[in-house]
Short mmCIF file of C-alpha atoms in Angstrom, two decimals:
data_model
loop_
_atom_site.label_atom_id
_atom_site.label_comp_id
_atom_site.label_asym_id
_atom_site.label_seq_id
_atom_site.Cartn_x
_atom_site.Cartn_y
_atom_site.Cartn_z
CA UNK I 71 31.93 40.51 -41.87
CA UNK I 72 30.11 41.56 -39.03
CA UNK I 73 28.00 38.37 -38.99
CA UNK I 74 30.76 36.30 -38.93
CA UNK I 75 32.16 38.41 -35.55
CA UNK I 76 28.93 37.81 -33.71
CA UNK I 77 28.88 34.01 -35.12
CA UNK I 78 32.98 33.69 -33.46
CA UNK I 79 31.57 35.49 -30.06
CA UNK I 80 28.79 33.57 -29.54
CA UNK I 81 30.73 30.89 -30.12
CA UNK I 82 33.50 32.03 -27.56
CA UNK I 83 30.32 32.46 -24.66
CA UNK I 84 29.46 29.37 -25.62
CA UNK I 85 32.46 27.45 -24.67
CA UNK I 86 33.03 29.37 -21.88
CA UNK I 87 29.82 28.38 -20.44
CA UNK I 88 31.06 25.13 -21.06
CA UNK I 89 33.94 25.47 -19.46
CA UNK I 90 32.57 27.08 -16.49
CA UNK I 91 29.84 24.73 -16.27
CA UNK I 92 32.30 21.44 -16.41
CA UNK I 93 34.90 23.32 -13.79
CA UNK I 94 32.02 23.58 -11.12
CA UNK I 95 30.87 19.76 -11.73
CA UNK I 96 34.36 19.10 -11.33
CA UNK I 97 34.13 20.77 -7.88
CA UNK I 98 31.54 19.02 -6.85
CA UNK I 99 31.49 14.50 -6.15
CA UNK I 100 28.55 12.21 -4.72
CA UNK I 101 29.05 10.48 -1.83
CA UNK I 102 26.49 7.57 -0.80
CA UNK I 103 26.71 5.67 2.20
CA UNK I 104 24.25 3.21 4.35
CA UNK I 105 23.56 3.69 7.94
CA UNK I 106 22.02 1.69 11.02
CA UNK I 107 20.21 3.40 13.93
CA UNK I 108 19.35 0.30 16.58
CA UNK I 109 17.37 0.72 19.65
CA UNK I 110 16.73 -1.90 22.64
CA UNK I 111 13.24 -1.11 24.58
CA UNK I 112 11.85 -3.50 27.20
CA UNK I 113 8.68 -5.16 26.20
CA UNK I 114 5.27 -3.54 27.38
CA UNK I 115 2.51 -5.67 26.16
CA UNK I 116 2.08 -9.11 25.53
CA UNK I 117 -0.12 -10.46 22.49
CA UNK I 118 -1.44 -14.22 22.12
CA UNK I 119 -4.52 -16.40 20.90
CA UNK I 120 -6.68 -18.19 23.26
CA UNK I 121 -9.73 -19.87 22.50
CA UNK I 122 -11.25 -23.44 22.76
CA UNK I 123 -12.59 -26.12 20.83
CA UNK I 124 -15.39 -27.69 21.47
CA UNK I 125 -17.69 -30.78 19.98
CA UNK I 126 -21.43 -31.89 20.10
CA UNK I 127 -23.84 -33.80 18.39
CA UNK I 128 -25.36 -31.56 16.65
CA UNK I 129 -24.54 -27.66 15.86
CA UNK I 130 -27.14 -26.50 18.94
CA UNK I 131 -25.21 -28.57 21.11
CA UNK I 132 -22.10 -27.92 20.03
CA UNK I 133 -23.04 -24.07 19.87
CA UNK I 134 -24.42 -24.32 23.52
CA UNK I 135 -21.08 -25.91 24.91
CA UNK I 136 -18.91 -23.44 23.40
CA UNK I 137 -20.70 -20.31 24.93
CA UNK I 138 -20.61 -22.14 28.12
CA UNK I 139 -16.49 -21.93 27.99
CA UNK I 140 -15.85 -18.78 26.43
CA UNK I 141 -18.13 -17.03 29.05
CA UNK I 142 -15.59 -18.39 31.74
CA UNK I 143 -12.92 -17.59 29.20
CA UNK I 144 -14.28 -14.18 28.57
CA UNK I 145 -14.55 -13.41 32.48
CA UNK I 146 -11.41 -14.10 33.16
CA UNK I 147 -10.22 -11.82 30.03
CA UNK I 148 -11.80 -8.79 31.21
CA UNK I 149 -9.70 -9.21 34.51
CA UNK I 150 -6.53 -9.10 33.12
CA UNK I 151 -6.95 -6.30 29.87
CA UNK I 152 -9.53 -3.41 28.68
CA UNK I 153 -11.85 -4.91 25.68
CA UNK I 154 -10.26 -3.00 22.99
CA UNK I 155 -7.48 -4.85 23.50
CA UNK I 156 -9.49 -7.94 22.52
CA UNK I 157 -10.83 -9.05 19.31
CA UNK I 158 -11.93 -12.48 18.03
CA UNK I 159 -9.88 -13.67 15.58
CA UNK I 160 -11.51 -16.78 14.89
CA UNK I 161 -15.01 -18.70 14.83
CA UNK I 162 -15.41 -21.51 13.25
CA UNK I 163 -17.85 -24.53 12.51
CA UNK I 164 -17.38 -27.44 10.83
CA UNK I 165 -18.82 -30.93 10.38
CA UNK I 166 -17.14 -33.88 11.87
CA UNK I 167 -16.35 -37.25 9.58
CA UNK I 168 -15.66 -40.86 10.50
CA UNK I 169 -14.56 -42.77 7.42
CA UNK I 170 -16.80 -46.17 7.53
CA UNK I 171 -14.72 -49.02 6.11
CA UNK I 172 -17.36 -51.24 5.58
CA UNK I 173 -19.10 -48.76 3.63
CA UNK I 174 -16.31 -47.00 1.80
CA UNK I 175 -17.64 -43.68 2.59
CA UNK I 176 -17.19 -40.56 5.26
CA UNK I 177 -19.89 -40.73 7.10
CA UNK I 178 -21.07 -37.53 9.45
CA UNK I 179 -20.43 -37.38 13.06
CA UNK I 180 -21.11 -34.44 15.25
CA UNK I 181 -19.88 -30.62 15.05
CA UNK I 182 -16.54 -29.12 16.30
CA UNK I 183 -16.53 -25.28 16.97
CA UNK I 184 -13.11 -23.37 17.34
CA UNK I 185 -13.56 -19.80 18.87
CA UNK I 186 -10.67 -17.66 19.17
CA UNK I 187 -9.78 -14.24 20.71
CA UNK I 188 -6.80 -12.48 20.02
CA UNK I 189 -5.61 -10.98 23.42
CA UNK I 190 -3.43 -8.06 24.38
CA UNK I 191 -1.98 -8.02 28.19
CA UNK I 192 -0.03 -4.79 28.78
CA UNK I 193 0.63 -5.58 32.08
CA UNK I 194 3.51 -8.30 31.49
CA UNK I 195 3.50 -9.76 35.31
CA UNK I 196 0.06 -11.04 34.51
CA UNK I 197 0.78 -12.79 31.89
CA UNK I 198 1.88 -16.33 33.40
CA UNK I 199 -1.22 -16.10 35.96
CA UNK I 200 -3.81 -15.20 32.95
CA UNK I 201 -2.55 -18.21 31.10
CA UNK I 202 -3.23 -20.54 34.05
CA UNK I 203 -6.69 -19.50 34.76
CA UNK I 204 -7.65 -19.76 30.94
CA UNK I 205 -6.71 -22.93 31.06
CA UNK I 206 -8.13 -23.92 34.26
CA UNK I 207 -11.69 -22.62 32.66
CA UNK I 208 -11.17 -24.48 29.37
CA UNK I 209 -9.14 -23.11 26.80
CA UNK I 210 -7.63 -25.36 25.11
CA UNK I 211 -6.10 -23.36 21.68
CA UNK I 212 -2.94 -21.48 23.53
CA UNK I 213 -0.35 -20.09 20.96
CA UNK I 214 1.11 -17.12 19.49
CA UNK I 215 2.88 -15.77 22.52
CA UNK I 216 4.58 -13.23 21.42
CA UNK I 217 6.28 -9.41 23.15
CA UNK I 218 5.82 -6.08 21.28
CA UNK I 219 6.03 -2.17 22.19
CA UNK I 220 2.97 -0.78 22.78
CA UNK I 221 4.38 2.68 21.54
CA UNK I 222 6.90 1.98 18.93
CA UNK I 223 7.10 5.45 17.60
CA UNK I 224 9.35 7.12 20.11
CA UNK I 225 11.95 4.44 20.46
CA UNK I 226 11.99 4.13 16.25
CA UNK I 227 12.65 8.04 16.36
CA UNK I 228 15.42 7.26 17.82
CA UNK I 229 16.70 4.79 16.12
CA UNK I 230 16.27 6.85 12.86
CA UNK I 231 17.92 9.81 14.57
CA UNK I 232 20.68 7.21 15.00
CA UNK I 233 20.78 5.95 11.74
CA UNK I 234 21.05 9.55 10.32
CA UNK I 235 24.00 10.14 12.56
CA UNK I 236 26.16 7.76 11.56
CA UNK I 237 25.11 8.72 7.79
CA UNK I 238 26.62 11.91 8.51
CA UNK I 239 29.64 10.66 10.48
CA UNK I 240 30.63 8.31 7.67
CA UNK I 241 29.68 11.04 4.57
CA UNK I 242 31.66 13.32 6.43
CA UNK I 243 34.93 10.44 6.90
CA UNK I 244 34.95 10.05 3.30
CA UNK I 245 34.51 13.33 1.79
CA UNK I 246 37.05 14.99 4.26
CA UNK I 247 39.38 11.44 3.29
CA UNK I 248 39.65 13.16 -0.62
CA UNK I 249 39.54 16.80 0.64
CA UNK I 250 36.36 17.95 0.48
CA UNK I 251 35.16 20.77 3.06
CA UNK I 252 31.23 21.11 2.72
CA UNK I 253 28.75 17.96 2.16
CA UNK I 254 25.21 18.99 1.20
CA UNK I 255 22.25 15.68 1.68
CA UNK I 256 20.61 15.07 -0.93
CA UNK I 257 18.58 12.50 -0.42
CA UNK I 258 17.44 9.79 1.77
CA UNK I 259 15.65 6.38 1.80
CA UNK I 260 14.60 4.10 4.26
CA UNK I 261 15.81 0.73 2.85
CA UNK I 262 14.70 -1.83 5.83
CA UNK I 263 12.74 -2.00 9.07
CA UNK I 264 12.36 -5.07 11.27
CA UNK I 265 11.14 -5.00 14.95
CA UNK I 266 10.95 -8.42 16.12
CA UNK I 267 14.05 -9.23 17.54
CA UNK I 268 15.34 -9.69 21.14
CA UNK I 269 18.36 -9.21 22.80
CA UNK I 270 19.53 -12.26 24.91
CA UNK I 271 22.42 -9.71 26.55
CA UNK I 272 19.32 -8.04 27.75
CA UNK I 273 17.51 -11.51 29.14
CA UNK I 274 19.13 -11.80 32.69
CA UNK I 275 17.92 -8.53 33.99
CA UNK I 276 14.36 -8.93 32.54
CA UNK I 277 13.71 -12.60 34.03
CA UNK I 278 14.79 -10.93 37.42
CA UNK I 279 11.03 -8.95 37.12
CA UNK I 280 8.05 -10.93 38.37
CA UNK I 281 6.80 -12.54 34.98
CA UNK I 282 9.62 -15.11 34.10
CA UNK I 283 7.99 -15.59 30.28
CA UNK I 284 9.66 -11.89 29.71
CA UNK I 285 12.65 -12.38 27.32
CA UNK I 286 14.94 -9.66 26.53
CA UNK I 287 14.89 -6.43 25.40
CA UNK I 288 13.33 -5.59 22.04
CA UNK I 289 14.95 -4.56 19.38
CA UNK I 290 14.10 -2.28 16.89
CA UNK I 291 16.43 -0.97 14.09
CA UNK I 292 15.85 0.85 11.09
CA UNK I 293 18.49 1.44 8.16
CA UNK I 294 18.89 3.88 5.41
CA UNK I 295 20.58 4.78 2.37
CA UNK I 296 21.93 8.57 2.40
CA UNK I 297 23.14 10.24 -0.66
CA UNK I 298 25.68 13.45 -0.51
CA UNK I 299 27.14 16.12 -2.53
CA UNK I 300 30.22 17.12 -1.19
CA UNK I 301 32.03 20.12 -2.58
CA UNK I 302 35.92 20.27 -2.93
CA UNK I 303 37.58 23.88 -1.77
CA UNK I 304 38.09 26.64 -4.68
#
């Protein structure tokens, strides 16, 4: 008899754990909402490819005219940005052919050599002026132009400091919209970064500065996924 009393009690706690349990999940909903923090940032540096291709005879000569224009190239480099803001990014020999039609066959006619620096100008009024001397002293692979942020961290803080504002500002709109009083993060994932737009609102005041290749402001945005418990009054 006194077995089957302890059996019906610790069956009684047991449900009322249950109970208790299922009345605080009850209290309790998720709430999981996507964000944007976007930041504009003018430009600071400038990054392109410059090089030059160059033929000969034979690999000596061909060898012998290339140094000859990337010495002038390379001058002219050091006058506009600090060496570790250079690096070659390609070099490059190859054979020549001429297809014969008599013969049917390629037949072997000189060397070309293709030497290529990638170059970083932080100082974006140069750029234009940089681009005309290179070319003056024989470069003749130009491409890649492109603007970046030399220091993207701070102005990506803020755009994740952004992004987390809004997270809260729309958690807090829908738990408040079905009477909830506290929300609690739980968790948080960065779902997308891209940095290599520009805005073309920005472009009018940046081609007012001296170097008229500037486009408009960069922009960088980051966006996230935020997840919420929010708890419903007692």
């Amino acid at each position: 008899m006194q077995r089957k009393v302890w059996v019906v009690l610790l069956l009684v706690v047991v449900l009322l754990t249950g109970f208790s349990a299922f009345a605080r999940a009850s209290d309790t909903f998720t709430v999981q909402v996507q964000a944007a923090g976007v930041v504009y940032v003018p430009p600071t540096k400038a990054q392109m490819w410059i090089g030059a291709k160059t033929d000969g005879t034979t690999a000596a000569e061909t060898l012998t005219n290339s140094n000859a224009v990337m010495q002038e190239i390379t001058s002219i480099v050091q006058e506009f940005t600090s060496p570790e803001l250079v690096r070659t990014s390609e070099f490059n020999m190859y054979q020549k052919e001429r297809w014969d039609d008599a013969s049917q066959q390629s037949i072997p006619e000189g060397f070309t050599l293709r030497h290529v620096f990638e170059v970083q100008i932080q100082d974006l009024t140069k750029v234009a002026p940089f681009l005309d001397q290179v070319t003056q002293a024989g470069a003749n692979i130009i491409y890649g132009l492109q603007y970046g942020v030399a220091d993207f961290r701070t102005p990506r803080g803020e755009a994740y400091r952004r992004a987390m504002d809004e997270a809260w500002w729309k958690a807090g709109l829908l738990a408040d919209g079905n009477g909830a009083t506290t929300l609690v993060l739980e968790s948080v994932e960065e779902s997308y970064f891209y940095g290599g737009e520009f805005d073309t609102a920005g472009s009018g005041a940046a081609t007012e500065l001296a170097d008229s290749f500037m486009p408009g402001q960069l922009q960088i945005s980051v966006n996230i996924v935020a997840k919420f418990r929010a708890e419903l009054p007692e």
